[in-house]
mmCIF file of C-alpha atoms and ligand atoms in Angstrom:
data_model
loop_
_atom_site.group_PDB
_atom_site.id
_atom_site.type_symbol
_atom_site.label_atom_id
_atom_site.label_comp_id
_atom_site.label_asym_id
_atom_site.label_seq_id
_atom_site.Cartn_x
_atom_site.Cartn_y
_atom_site.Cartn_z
ATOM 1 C CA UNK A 752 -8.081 13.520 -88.707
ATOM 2 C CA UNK A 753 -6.175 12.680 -85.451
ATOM 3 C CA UNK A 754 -7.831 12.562 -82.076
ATOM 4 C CA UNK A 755 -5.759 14.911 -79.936
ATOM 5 C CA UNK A 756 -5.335 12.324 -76.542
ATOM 6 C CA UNK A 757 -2.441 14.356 -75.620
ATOM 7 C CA UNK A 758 -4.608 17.383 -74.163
ATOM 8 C CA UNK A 759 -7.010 14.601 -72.473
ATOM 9 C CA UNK A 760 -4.240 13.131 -71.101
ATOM 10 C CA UNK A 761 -2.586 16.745 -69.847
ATOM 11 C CA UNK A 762 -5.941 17.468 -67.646
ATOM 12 C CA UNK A 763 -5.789 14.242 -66.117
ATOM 13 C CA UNK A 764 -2.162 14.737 -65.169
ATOM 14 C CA UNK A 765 -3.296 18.302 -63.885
ATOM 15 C CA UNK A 766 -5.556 16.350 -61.386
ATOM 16 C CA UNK A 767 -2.900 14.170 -60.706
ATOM 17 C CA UNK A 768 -0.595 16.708 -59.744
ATOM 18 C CA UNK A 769 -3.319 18.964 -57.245
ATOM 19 C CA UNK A 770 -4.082 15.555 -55.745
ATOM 20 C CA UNK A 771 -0.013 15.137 -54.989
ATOM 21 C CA UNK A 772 0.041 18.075 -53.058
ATOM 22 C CA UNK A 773 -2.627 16.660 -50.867
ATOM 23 C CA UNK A 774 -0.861 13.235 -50.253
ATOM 24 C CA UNK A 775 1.889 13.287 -47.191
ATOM 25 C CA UNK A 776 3.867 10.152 -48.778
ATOM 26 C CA UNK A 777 5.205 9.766 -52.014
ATOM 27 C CA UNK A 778 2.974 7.380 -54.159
ATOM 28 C CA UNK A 779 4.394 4.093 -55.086
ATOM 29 C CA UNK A 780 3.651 2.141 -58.363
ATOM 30 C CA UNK A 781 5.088 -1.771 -58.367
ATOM 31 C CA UNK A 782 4.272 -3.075 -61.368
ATOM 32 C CA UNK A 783 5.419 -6.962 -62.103
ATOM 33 C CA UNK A 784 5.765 -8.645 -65.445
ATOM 34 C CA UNK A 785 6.263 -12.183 -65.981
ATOM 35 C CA UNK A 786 8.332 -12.635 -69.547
ATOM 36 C CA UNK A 787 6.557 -9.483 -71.511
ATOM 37 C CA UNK A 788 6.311 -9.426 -74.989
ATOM 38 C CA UNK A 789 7.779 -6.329 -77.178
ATOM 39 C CA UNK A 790 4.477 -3.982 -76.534
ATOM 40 C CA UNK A 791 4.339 -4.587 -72.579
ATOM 41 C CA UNK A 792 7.959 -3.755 -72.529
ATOM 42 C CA UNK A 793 6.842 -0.578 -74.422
ATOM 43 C CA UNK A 794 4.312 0.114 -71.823
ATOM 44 C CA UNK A 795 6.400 -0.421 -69.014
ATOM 45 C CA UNK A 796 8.803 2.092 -70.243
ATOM 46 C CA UNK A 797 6.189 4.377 -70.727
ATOM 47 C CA UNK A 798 4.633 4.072 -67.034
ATOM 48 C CA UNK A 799 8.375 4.540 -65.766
ATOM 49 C CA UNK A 800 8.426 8.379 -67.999
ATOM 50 C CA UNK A 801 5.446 9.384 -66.868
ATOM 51 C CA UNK A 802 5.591 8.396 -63.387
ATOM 52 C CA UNK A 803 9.235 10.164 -63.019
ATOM 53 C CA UNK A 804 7.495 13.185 -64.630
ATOM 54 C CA UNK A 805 4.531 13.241 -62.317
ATOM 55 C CA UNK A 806 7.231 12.312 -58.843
ATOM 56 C CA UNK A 807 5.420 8.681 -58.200
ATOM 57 C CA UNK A 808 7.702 6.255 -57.010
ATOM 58 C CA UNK A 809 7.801 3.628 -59.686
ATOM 59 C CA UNK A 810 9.113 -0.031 -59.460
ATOM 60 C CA UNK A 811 9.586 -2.895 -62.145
ATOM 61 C CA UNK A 812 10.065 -6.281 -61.268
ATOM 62 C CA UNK A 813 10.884 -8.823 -63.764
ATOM 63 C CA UNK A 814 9.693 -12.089 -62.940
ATOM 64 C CA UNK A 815 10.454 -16.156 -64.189
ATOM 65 C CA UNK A 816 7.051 -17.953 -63.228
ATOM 66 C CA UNK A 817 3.580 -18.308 -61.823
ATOM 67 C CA UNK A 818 4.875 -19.170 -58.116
ATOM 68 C CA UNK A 819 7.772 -15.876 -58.117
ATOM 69 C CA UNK A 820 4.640 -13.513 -59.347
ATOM 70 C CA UNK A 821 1.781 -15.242 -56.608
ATOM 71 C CA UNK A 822 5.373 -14.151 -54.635
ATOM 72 C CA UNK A 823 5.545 -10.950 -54.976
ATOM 73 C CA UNK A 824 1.393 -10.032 -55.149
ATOM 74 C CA UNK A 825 1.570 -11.286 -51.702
ATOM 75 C CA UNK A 826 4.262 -9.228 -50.611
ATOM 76 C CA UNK A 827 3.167 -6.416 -52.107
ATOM 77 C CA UNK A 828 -0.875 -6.681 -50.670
ATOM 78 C CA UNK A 829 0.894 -6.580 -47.511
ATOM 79 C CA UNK A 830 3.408 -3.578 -47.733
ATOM 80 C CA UNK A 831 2.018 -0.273 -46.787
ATOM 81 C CA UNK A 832 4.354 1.955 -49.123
ATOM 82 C CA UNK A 833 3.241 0.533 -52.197
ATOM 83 C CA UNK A 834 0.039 1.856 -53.032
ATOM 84 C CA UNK A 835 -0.473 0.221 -56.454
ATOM 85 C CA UNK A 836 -0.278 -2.904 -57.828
ATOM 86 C CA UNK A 837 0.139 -3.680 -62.085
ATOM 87 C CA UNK A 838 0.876 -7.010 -63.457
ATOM 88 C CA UNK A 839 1.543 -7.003 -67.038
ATOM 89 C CA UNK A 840 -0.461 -8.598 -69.597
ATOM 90 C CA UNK A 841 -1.088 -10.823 -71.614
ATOM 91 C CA UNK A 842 0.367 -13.140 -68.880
ATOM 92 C CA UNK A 843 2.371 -16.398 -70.173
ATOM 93 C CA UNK A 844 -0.627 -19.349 -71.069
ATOM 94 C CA UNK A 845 0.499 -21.398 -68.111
ATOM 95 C CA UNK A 846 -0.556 -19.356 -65.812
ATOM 96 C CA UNK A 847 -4.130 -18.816 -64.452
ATOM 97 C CA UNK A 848 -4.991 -15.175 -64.674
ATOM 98 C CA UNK A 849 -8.045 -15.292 -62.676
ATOM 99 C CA UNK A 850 -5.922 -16.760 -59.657
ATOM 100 C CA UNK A 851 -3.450 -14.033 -60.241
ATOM 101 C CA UNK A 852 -5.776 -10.842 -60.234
ATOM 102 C CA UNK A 853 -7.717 -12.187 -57.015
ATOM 103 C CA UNK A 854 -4.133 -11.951 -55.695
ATOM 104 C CA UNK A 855 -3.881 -8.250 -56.046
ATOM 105 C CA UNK A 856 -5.535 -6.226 -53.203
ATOM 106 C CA UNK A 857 -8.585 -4.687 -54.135
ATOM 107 C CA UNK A 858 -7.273 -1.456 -52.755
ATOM 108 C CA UNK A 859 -4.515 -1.400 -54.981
ATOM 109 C CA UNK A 860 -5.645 -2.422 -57.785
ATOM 110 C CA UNK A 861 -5.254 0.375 -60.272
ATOM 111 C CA UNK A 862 -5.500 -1.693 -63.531
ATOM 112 C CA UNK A 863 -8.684 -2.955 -62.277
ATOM 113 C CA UNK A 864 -8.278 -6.505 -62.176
ATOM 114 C CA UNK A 865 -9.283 -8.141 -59.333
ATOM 115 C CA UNK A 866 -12.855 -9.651 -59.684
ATOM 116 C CA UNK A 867 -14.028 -7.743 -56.684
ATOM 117 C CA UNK A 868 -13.458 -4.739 -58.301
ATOM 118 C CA UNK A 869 -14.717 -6.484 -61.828
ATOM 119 C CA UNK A 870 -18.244 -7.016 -59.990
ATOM 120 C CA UNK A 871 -18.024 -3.038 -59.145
ATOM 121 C CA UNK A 872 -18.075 -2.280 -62.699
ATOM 122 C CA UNK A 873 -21.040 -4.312 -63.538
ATOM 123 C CA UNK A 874 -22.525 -2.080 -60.950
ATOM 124 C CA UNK A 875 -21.653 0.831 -62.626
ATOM 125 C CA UNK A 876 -18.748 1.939 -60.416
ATOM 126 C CA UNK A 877 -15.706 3.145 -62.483
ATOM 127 C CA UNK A 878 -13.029 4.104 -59.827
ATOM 128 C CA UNK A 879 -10.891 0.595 -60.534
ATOM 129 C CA UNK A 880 -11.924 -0.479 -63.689
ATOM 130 C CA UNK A 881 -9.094 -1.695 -66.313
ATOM 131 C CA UNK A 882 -7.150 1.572 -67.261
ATOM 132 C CA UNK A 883 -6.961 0.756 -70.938
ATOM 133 C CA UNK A 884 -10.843 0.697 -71.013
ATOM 134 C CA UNK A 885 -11.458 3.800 -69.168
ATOM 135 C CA UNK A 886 -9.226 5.652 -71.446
ATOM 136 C CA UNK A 887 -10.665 4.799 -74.506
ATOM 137 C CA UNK A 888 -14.224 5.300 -72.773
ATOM 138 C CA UNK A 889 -12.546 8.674 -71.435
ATOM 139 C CA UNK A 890 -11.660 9.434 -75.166
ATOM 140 C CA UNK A 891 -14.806 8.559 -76.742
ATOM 141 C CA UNK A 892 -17.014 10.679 -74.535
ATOM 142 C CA UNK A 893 -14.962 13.546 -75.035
ATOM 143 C CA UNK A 894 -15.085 13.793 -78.344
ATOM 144 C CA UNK A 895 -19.042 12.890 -78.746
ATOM 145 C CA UNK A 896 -22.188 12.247 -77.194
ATOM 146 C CA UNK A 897 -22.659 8.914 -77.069
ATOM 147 C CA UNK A 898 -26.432 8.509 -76.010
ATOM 148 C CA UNK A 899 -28.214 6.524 -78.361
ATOM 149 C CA UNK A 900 -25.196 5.928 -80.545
ATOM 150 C CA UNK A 901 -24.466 3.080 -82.356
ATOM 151 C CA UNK A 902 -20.694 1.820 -80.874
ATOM 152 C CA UNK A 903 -19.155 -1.407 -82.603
ATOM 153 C CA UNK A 904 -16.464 -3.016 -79.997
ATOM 154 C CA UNK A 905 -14.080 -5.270 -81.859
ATOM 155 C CA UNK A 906 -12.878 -7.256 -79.498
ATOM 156 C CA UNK A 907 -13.757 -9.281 -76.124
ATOM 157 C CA UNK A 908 -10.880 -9.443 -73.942
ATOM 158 C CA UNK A 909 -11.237 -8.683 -69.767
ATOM 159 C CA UNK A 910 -8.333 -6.230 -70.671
ATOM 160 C CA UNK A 911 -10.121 -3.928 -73.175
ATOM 161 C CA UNK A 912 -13.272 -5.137 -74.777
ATOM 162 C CA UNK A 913 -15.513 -5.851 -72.335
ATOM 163 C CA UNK A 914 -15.045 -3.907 -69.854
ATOM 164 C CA UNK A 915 -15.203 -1.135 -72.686
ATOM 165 C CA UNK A 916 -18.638 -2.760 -73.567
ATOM 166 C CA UNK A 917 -19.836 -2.404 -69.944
ATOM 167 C CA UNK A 918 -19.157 1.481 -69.669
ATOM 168 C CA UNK A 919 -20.700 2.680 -72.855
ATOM 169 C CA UNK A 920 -23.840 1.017 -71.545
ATOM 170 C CA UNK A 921 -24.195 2.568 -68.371
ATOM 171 C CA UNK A 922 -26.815 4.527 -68.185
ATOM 172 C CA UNK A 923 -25.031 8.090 -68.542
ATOM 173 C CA UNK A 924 -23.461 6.613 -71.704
ATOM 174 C CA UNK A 925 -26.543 4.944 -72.780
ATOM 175 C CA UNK A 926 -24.457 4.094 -76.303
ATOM 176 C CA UNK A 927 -26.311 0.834 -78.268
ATOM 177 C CA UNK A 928 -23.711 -1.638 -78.465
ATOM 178 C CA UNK A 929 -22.462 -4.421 -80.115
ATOM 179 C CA UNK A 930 -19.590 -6.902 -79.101
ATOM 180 C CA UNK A 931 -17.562 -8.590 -81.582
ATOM 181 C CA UNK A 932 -14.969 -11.332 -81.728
ATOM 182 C CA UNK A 933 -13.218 -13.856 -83.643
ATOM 183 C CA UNK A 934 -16.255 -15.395 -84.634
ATOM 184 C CA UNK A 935 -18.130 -12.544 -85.533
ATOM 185 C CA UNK A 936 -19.522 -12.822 -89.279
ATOM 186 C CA UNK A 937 -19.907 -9.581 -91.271
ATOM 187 C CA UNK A 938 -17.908 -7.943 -88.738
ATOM 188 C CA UNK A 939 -17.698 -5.107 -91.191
ATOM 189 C CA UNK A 940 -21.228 -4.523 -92.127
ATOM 190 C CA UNK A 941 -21.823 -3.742 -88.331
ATOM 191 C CA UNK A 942 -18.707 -1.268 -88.221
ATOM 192 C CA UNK A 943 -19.997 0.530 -91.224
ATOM 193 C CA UNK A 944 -23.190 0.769 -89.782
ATOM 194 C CA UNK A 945 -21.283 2.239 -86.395
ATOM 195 C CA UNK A 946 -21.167 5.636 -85.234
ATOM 196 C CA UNK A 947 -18.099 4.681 -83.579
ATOM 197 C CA UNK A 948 -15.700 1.871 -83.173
ATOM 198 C CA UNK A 949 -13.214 0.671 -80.762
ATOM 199 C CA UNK A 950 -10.990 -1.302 -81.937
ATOM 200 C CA UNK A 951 -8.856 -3.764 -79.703
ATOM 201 C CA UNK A 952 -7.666 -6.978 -82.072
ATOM 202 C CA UNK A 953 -4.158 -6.452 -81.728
ATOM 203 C CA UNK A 954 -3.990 -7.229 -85.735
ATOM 204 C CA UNK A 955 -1.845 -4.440 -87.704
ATOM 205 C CA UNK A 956 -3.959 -2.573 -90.445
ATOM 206 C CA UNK A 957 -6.982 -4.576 -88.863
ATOM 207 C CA UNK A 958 -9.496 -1.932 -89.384
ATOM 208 C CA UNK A 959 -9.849 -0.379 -93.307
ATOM 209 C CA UNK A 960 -10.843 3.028 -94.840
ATOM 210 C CA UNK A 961 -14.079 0.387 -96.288
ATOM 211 C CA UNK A 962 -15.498 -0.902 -93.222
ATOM 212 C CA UNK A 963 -16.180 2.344 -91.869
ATOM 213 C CA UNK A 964 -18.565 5.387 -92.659
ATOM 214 C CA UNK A 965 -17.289 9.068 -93.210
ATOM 215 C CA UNK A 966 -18.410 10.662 -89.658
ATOM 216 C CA UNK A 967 -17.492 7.569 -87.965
ATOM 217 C CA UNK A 968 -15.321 8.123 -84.675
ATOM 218 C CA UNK A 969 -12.773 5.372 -83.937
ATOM 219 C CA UNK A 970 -10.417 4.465 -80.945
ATOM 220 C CA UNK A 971 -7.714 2.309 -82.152
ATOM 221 C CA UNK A 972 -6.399 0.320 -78.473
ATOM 222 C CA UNK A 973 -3.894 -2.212 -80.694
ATOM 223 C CA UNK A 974 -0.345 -1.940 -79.663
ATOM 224 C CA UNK A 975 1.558 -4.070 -82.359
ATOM 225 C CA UNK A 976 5.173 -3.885 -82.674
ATOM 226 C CA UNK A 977 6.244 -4.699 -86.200
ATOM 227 C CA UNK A 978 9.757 -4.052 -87.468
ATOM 228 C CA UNK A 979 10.763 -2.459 -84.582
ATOM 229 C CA UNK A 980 7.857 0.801 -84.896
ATOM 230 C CA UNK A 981 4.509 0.809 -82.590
ATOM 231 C CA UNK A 982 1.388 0.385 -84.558
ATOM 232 C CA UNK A 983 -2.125 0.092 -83.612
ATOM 233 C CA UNK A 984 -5.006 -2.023 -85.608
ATOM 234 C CA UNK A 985 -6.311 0.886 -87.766
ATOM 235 C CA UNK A 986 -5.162 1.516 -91.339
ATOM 236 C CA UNK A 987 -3.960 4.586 -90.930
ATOM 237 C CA UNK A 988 -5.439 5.713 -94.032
ATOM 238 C CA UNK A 989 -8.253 5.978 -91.792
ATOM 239 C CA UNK A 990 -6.870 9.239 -90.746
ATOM 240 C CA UNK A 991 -7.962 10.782 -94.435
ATOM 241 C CA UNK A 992 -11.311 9.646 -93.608
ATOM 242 C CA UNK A 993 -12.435 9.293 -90.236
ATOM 243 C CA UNK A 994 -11.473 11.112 -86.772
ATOM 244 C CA UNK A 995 -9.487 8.543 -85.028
ATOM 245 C CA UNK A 996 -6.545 8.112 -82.163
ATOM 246 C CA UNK A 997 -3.251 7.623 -82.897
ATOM 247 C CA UNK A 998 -1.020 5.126 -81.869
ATOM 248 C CA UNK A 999 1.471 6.213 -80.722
ATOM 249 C CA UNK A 1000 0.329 9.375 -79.062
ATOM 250 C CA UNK A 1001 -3.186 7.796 -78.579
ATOM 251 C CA UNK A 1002 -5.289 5.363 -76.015
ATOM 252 C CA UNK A 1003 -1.416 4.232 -74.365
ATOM 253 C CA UNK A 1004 -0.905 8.403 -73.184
ATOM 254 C CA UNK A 1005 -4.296 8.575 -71.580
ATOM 255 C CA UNK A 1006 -4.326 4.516 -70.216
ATOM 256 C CA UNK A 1007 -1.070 5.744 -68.301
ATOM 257 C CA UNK A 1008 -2.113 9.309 -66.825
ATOM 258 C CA UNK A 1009 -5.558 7.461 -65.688
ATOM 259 C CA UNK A 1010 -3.170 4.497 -64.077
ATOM 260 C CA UNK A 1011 -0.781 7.304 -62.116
ATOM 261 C CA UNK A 1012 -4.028 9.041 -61.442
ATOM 262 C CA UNK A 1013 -5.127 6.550 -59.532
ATOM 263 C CA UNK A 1014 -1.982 5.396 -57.510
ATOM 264 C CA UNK A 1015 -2.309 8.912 -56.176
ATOM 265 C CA UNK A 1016 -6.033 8.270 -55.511
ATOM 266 C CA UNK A 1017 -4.844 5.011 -53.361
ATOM 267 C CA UNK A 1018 -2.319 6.765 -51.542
ATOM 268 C CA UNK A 1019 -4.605 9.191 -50.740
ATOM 269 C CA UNK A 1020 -7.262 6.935 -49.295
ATOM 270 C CA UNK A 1021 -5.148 5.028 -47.236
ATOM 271 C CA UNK A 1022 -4.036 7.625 -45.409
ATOM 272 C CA UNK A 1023 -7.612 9.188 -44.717
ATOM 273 C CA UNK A 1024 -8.415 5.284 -43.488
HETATM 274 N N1 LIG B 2299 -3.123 1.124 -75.523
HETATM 275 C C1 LIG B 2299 -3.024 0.428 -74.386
HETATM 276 O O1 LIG B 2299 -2.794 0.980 -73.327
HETATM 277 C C2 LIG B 2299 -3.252 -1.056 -74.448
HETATM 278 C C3 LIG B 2299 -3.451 -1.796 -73.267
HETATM 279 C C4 LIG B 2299 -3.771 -3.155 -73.384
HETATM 280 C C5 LIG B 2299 -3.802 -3.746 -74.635
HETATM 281 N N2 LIG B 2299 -3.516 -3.010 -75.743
HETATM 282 C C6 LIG B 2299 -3.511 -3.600 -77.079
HETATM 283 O O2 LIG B 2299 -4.857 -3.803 -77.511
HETATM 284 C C7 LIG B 2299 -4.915 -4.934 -78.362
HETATM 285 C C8 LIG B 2299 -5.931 -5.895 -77.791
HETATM 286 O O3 LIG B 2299 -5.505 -6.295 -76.511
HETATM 287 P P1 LIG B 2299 -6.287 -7.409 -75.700
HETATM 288 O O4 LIG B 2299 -5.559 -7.618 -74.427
HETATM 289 O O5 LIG B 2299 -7.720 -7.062 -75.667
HETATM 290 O O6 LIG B 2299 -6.037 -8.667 -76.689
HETATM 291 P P2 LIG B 2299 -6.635 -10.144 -76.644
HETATM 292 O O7 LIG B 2299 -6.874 -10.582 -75.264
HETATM 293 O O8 LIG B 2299 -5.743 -10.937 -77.528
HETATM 294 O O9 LIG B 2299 -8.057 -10.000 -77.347
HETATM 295 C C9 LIG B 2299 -8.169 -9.759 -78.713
HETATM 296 C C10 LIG B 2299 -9.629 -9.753 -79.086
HETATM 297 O O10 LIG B 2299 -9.700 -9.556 -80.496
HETATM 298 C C11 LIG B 2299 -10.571 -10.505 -81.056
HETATM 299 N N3 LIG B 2299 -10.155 -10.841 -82.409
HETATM 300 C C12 LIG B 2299 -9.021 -11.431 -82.819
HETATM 301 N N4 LIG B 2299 -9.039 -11.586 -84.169
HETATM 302 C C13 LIG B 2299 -10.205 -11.076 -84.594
HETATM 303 C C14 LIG B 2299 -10.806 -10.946 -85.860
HETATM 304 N N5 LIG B 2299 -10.208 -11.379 -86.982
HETATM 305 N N6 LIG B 2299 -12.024 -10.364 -85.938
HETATM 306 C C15 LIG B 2299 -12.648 -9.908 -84.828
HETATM 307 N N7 LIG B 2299 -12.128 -10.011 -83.585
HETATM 308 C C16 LIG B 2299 -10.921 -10.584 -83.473
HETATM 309 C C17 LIG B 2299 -10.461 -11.732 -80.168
HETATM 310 O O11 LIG B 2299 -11.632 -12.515 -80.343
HETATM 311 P P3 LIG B 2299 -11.877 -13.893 -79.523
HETATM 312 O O12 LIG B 2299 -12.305 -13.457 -78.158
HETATM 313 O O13 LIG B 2299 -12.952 -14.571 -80.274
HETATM 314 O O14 LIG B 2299 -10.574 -14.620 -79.520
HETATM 315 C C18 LIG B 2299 -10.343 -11.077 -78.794
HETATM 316 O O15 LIG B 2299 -11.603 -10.849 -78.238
HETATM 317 C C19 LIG B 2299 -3.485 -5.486 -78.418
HETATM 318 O O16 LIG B 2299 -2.843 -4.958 -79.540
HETATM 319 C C20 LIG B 2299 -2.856 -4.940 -77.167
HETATM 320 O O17 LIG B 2299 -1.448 -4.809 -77.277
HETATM 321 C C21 LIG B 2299 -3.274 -1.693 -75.676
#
């Protein structure tokens, strides 16, 4: 059974547009990718459709190196018409992501990556935490109650993982939850003992029909590009199973109405400021 993340997505973009018509300026997106890989490229191109569809302004840049990006994040802190800031990940190993993200100002930071705006979520504010998170968290508590459940998060990474880990404890979430990795051992004992699972490997067919149970809820994050066709990490013979999102169609829709969402949210502040 498929997760419908279309609708979820649809209300957000409903906000989205009200909020426009409030906003003097057109919202501008910039988002800057050093040397993507096949699924950011995807990504981009879906950020571009849906912020044409919505009327944000929306900018790619297509960047070489550590020094061209630290560049443009500069440029781009300082320019008042831009009113968020992406940069694509994962980012090319040479180059320190924690330097990069305290680059980006806090203000525009819709992906949620500066470590300002990190700290925020630990204190249980949301409004810039990483998109990608807050949609599956978005998804998740729209299709159940999580207080009290048991939620398995496979997966660690500042991108999806943990921040996804942080939100389903807060204390209107209240979910019990466990964290696992690469070195987990029995990983699949503790998603068959989950009420849900979120699953964000980035490993095709990661997640089987036999580590989960039949009411189980699962969000699959993984973006995987083989032979030329978008997959996620579930095997989607999950779907005769479980209730889970699809990919496409799934955690990417709602991850990019939440990012718009909040460009329009920054615009809008900085012209109340
Ligand atoms: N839908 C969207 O909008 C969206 C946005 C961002 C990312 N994604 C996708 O989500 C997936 C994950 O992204 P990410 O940035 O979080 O990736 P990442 O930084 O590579 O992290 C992957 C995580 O999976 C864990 N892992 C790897 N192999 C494992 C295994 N055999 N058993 C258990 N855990 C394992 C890793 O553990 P260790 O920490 O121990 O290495 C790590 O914590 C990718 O497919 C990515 O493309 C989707």
């Amino acid at each position: 059974m498929l997760i419908d993340c279309k609708s979820i997505a649809q209300s957000i973009d409903g906000e989205t547009v009200s909020l426009l018509n409030k906003v003097s300026v057109k919202p501008r997106l910039l988002s800057l990718s050093v040397r993507p890989d096949d699924g950011t490229i995807s990504y981009l191109k879906s950020q571009k459709k849906k912020a044409d569809s919505l009327g944000i302004e929306y900018e790619t840049i297509f960047l070489q190196n550590a020094a061209e990006l630290k560049h443009k994040l500069v440029e781009a802190s300082e320019n008042g018409s831009i009113h968020g800031i992406f940069v694509s990940h994962p980012l090319p190993p040479e180059i320190d992501e924690t330097e990069i993200a305290a680059l980006i100002d806090p203000r525009k930071d819709v992906e949620g990556r500066n470590p300002l705006n990190m700290g925020y979520l630990v204190y249980g504010y949301e409004e810039f935490s990483p998109c990608t998170a807050a949609a599956a968290v978005k998804i998740l508590t729209a299709t159940t109650d999580l207080v009290g459940k048991k939620v398995a998060v496979v997966g660690r990474s500042i991108t999806v993982g943990l921040p996804v880990s942080i939100m389903l404890l807060r204390r209107d979430r209240s979910a019990t939850v466990t964290v696992c990795h690469s070195k987990t051992k029995n990983l699949g004992e503790i998603t068959k003992d989950a009420d849900a699972v979120v699953v964000a490997v980035g490993k095709a067919g990661f997640l089987t029909p036999e580590m989960v149970k039949d009411d189980c809820i699962v969000i699959d994050v993984g973006i995987n590009v083989i032979d030329g066709k978008v997959v996620g990490d579930v095997d989607r013979r999950l779907e005769e199973k479980v209730r889970v999102t699809p990919v496409p169609g799934g955690v990417g829709v709602v991850t990019t109405s939440i990012l718009m969402n909040r460009v329009v949210k920054s615009a809008l502040r900085g012209e109340k400021s």
